[in-house]
Amino acid sequence: VTLGTILRGTGKYAESIAAFEEALRLSPRNADAFKGMADTYTAMGGHDTEAVTTYTKALQLRPSDWQFYLWLGNFYLKRQNFPEAMRQYEIVTTM
């Protein structure tokens, strides 16, 4: 996860994704790896679908983990998709 974060920070996005994929291979429910991968897709620009898919997969594996709903809500908020952001935040507050 740390390697993926460093690679993202240096603009090596493909390598960053590969590092997060390896982290998930070793620990399939690792929240930090999913978050890092989604953040990398977001940093790449034009990869919103992949970012949402990453959050969705994490939610399928960890449906009771409120962090993913929060992170997905923040993602939608940054994209000014306010109805979807609110939906995610409401899930967080309910949890």
mmCIF file with all atom_site columns, C-alpha atoms in Angstrom:
data_model
loop_
_atom_site.group_PDB
_atom_site.id
_atom_site.type_symbol
_atom_site.label_atom_id
_atom_site.label_alt_id
_atom_site.label_comp_id
_atom_site.label_asym_id
_atom_site.label_entity_id
_atom_site.label_seq_id
_atom_site.pdbx_PDB_ins_code
_atom_site.Cartn_x
_atom_site.Cartn_y
_atom_site.Cartn_z
_atom_site.occupancy
_atom_site.B_iso_or_equiv
_atom_site.pdbx_formal_charge
_atom_site.auth_seq_id
_atom_site.auth_comp_id
_atom_site.auth_asym_id
_atom_site.auth_atom_id
_atom_site.pdbx_PDB_model_num
ATOM 1  C CA . VAL A 1 1  ? 0.000   0.000   0.000   1.00 0.00 ? 1  VAL A CA 1
ATOM 2  C CA . THR A 1 2  ? 2.813   2.377   0.845   1.00 0.00 ? 2  THR A CA 1
ATOM 3  C CA . LEU A 1 3  ? 4.531   1.658   -2.455  1.00 0.00 ? 3  LEU A CA 1
ATOM 4  C CA . GLY A 1 4  ? 1.302   2.343   -4.345  1.00 0.00 ? 4  GLY A CA 1
ATOM 5  C CA . THR A 1 5  ? 0.895   5.643   -2.516  1.00 0.00 ? 5  THR A CA 1
ATOM 6  C CA . ILE A 1 6  ? 4.473   6.695   -3.301  1.00 0.00 ? 6  ILE A CA 1
ATOM 7  C CA . LEU A 1 7  ? 4.102   5.734   -6.950  1.00 0.00 ? 7  LEU A CA 1
ATOM 8  C CA . ARG A 1 8  ? 0.850   7.714   -7.211  1.00 0.00 ? 8  ARG A CA 1
ATOM 9  C CA . GLY A 1 9  ? 2.562   10.699  -5.623  1.00 0.00 ? 9  GLY A CA 1
ATOM 10 C CA . THR A 1 10 ? 5.296   10.601  -8.236  1.00 0.00 ? 10 THR A CA 1
ATOM 11 C CA . GLY A 1 11 ? 2.820   10.323  -11.115 1.00 0.00 ? 11 GLY A CA 1
ATOM 12 C CA . LYS A 1 12 ? 3.526   6.671   -11.902 1.00 0.00 ? 12 LYS A CA 1
ATOM 13 C CA . TYR A 1 13 ? -0.139  5.748   -12.039 1.00 0.00 ? 13 TYR A CA 1
ATOM 14 C CA . ALA A 1 14 ? 0.048   2.408   -13.843 1.00 0.00 ? 14 ALA A CA 1
ATOM 15 C CA . GLU A 1 15 ? 2.690   1.183   -11.417 1.00 0.00 ? 15 GLU A CA 1
ATOM 16 C CA . SER A 1 16 ? 0.622   2.508   -8.514  1.00 0.00 ? 16 SER A CA 1
ATOM 17 C CA . ILE A 1 17 ? -2.448  0.551   -9.638  1.00 0.00 ? 17 ILE A CA 1
ATOM 18 C CA . ALA A 1 18 ? -0.288  -2.569  -9.974  1.00 0.00 ? 18 ALA A CA 1
ATOM 19 C CA . ALA A 1 19 ? 1.038   -2.103  -6.427  1.00 0.00 ? 19 ALA A CA 1
ATOM 20 C CA . PHE A 1 20 ? -2.482  -1.751  -5.033  1.00 0.00 ? 20 PHE A CA 1
ATOM 21 C CA . GLU A 1 21 ? -3.605  -4.807  -6.991  1.00 0.00 ? 21 GLU A CA 1
ATOM 22 C CA . GLU A 1 22 ? -0.740  -6.764  -5.429  1.00 0.00 ? 22 GLU A CA 1
ATOM 23 C CA . ALA A 1 23 ? -1.707  -5.506  -1.979  1.00 0.00 ? 23 ALA A CA 1
ATOM 24 C CA . LEU A 1 24 ? -5.277  -6.678  -2.598  1.00 0.00 ? 24 LEU A CA 1
ATOM 25 C CA . ARG A 1 25 ? -4.028  -10.036 -3.831  1.00 0.00 ? 25 ARG A CA 1
ATOM 26 C CA . LEU A 1 26 ? -2.199  -10.462 -0.529  1.00 0.00 ? 26 LEU A CA 1
ATOM 27 C CA . SER A 1 27 ? -4.993  -8.974  1.593   1.00 0.00 ? 27 SER A CA 1
ATOM 28 C CA . PRO A 1 28 ? -8.283  -8.982  -0.400  1.00 0.00 ? 28 PRO A CA 1
ATOM 29 C CA . ARG A 1 29 ? -10.226 -6.867  2.108   1.00 0.00 ? 29 ARG A CA 1
ATOM 30 C CA . ASN A 1 30 ? -7.570  -4.214  2.757   1.00 0.00 ? 30 ASN A CA 1
ATOM 31 C CA . ALA A 1 31 ? -9.389  -0.893  3.083   1.00 0.00 ? 31 ALA A CA 1
ATOM 32 C CA . ASP A 1 32 ? -6.250  1.192   2.506   1.00 0.00 ? 32 ASP A CA 1
ATOM 33 C CA . ALA A 1 33 ? -5.494  -0.651  -0.730  1.00 0.00 ? 33 ALA A CA 1
ATOM 34 C CA . PHE A 1 34 ? -8.987  -0.055  -2.082  1.00 0.00 ? 34 PHE A CA 1
ATOM 35 C CA . LYS A 1 35 ? -8.868  3.607   -1.062  1.00 0.00 ? 35 LYS A CA 1
ATOM 36 C CA . GLY A 1 36 ? -5.412  4.036   -2.590  1.00 0.00 ? 36 GLY A CA 1
ATOM 37 C CA . MET A 1 37 ? -6.491  2.447   -5.842  1.00 0.00 ? 37 MET A CA 1
ATOM 38 C CA . ALA A 1 38 ? -9.597  4.633   -6.074  1.00 0.00 ? 38 ALA A CA 1
ATOM 39 C CA . ASP A 1 39 ? -7.504  7.720   -5.281  1.00 0.00 ? 39 ASP A CA 1
ATOM 40 C CA . THR A 1 40 ? -5.076  6.758   -8.030  1.00 0.00 ? 40 THR A CA 1
ATOM 41 C CA . TYR A 1 41 ? -7.867  6.433   -10.576 1.00 0.00 ? 41 TYR A CA 1
ATOM 42 C CA . THR A 1 42 ? -9.139  9.830   -9.454  1.00 0.00 ? 42 THR A CA 1
ATOM 43 C CA . ALA A 1 43 ? -5.667  11.392  -9.750  1.00 0.00 ? 43 ALA A CA 1
ATOM 44 C CA . MET A 1 44 ? -5.298  10.010  -13.268 1.00 0.00 ? 44 MET A CA 1
ATOM 45 C CA . GLY A 1 45 ? -8.276  12.060  -14.440 1.00 0.00 ? 45 GLY A CA 1
ATOM 46 C CA . GLY A 1 46 ? -10.921 10.637  -16.720 1.00 0.00 ? 46 GLY A CA 1
ATOM 47 C CA . HIS A 1 47 ? -11.134 7.411   -14.724 1.00 0.00 ? 47 HIS A CA 1
ATOM 48 C CA . ASP A 1 48 ? -14.168 8.138   -12.578 1.00 0.00 ? 48 ASP A CA 1
ATOM 49 C CA . THR A 1 49 ? -15.856 4.885   -13.613 1.00 0.00 ? 49 THR A CA 1
ATOM 50 C CA . GLU A 1 50 ? -12.885 2.873   -12.375 1.00 0.00 ? 50 GLU A CA 1
ATOM 51 C CA . ALA A 1 51 ? -12.817 4.800   -9.090  1.00 0.00 ? 51 ALA A CA 1
ATOM 52 C CA . VAL A 1 52 ? -16.527 4.159   -8.468  1.00 0.00 ? 52 VAL A CA 1
ATOM 53 C CA . THR A 1 53 ? -16.083 0.500   -9.451  1.00 0.00 ? 53 THR A CA 1
ATOM 54 C CA . THR A 1 54 ? -13.259 0.196   -6.909  1.00 0.00 ? 54 THR A CA 1
ATOM 55 C CA . TYR A 1 55 ? -15.387 1.677   -4.127  1.00 0.00 ? 55 TYR A CA 1
ATOM 56 C CA . THR A 1 56 ? -18.315 -0.548  -5.137  1.00 0.00 ? 56 THR A CA 1
ATOM 57 C CA . LYS A 1 57 ? -16.182 -3.675  -5.023  1.00 0.00 ? 57 LYS A CA 1
ATOM 58 C CA . ALA A 1 58 ? -14.894 -2.677  -1.594  1.00 0.00 ? 58 ALA A CA 1
ATOM 59 C CA . LEU A 1 59 ? -18.466 -2.166  -0.399  1.00 0.00 ? 59 LEU A CA 1
ATOM 60 C CA . GLN A 1 60 ? -19.415 -5.619  -1.644  1.00 0.00 ? 60 GLN A CA 1
ATOM 61 C CA . LEU A 1 61 ? -16.569 -7.148  0.357   1.00 0.00 ? 61 LEU A CA 1
ATOM 62 C CA . ARG A 1 62 ? -17.065 -4.934  3.416   1.00 0.00 ? 62 ARG A CA 1
ATOM 63 C CA . PRO A 1 63 ? -20.707 -3.772  3.442   1.00 0.00 ? 63 PRO A CA 1
ATOM 64 C CA . SER A 1 64 ? -20.613 -2.772  7.107   1.00 0.00 ? 64 SER A CA 1
ATOM 65 C CA . ASP A 1 65 ? -17.523 -0.561  6.719   1.00 0.00 ? 65 ASP A CA 1
ATOM 66 C CA . TRP A 1 66 ? -18.817 2.993   6.877   1.00 0.00 ? 66 TRP A CA 1
ATOM 67 C CA . GLN A 1 67 ? -15.515 4.426   5.618   1.00 0.00 ? 67 GLN A CA 1
ATOM 68 C CA . PHE A 1 68 ? -16.197 3.345   2.054   1.00 0.00 ? 68 PHE A CA 1
ATOM 69 C CA . TYR A 1 69 ? -19.577 5.078   2.011   1.00 0.00 ? 69 TYR A CA 1
ATOM 70 C CA . LEU A 1 70 ? -17.894 8.220   3.321   1.00 0.00 ? 70 LEU A CA 1
ATOM 71 C CA . TRP A 1 71 ? -15.104 8.031   0.761   1.00 0.00 ? 71 TRP A CA 1
ATOM 72 C CA . LEU A 1 72 ? -17.561 7.413   -2.054  1.00 0.00 ? 72 LEU A CA 1
ATOM 73 C CA . GLY A 1 73 ? -19.669 10.328  -0.820  1.00 0.00 ? 73 GLY A CA 1
ATOM 74 C CA . ASN A 1 74 ? -16.594 12.563  -0.831  1.00 0.00 ? 74 ASN A CA 1
ATOM 75 C CA . PHE A 1 75 ? -15.801 11.406  -4.364  1.00 0.00 ? 75 PHE A CA 1
ATOM 76 C CA . TYR A 1 76 ? -19.304 12.335  -5.540  1.00 0.00 ? 76 TYR A CA 1
ATOM 77 C CA . LEU A 1 77 ? -19.170 15.640  -3.677  1.00 0.00 ? 77 LEU A CA 1
ATOM 78 C CA . LYS A 1 78 ? -15.972 16.608  -5.514  1.00 0.00 ? 78 LYS A CA 1
ATOM 79 C CA . ARG A 1 79 ? -17.749 15.769  -8.774  1.00 0.00 ? 79 ARG A CA 1
ATOM 80 C CA . GLN A 1 80 ? -20.696 17.940  -7.684  1.00 0.00 ? 80 GLN A CA 1
ATOM 81 C CA . ASN A 1 81 ? -23.026 14.969  -7.828  1.00 0.00 ? 81 ASN A CA 1
ATOM 82 C CA . PHE A 1 82 ? -24.836 16.172  -4.727  1.00 0.00 ? 82 PHE A CA 1
ATOM 83 C CA . PRO A 1 83 ? -27.766 13.708  -4.730  1.00 0.00 ? 83 PRO A CA 1
ATOM 84 C CA . GLU A 1 84 ? -25.417 10.722  -4.849  1.00 0.00 ? 84 GLU A CA 1
ATOM 85 C CA . ALA A 1 85 ? -23.086 12.254  -2.266  1.00 0.00 ? 85 ALA A CA 1
ATOM 86 C CA . MET A 1 86 ? -26.047 12.809  0.076   1.00 0.00 ? 86 MET A CA 1
ATOM 87 C CA . ARG A 1 87 ? -27.171 9.222   -0.401  1.00 0.00 ? 87 ARG A CA 1
ATOM 88 C CA . GLN A 1 88 ? -23.751 7.958   0.679   1.00 0.00 ? 88 GLN A CA 1
ATOM 89 C CA . TYR A 1 89 ? -23.586 10.342  3.646   1.00 0.00 ? 89 TYR A CA 1
ATOM 90 C CA . GLU A 1 90 ? -27.052 9.253   4.787   1.00 0.00 ? 90 GLU A CA 1
ATOM 91 C CA . ILE A 1 91 ? -25.842 5.653   4.835   1.00 0.00 ? 91 ILE A CA 1
ATOM 92 C CA . VAL A 1 92 ? -22.886 6.719   6.981   1.00 0.00 ? 92 VAL A CA 1
ATOM 93 C CA . THR A 1 93 ? -25.081 8.527   9.490   1.00 0.00 ? 93 THR A CA 1
ATOM 94 C CA . THR A 1 94 ? -27.496 5.591   9.639   1.00 0.00 ? 94 THR A CA 1
ATOM 95 C CA . MET A 1 95 ? -24.648 3.191   10.321  1.00 0.00 ? 95 MET A CA 1
#
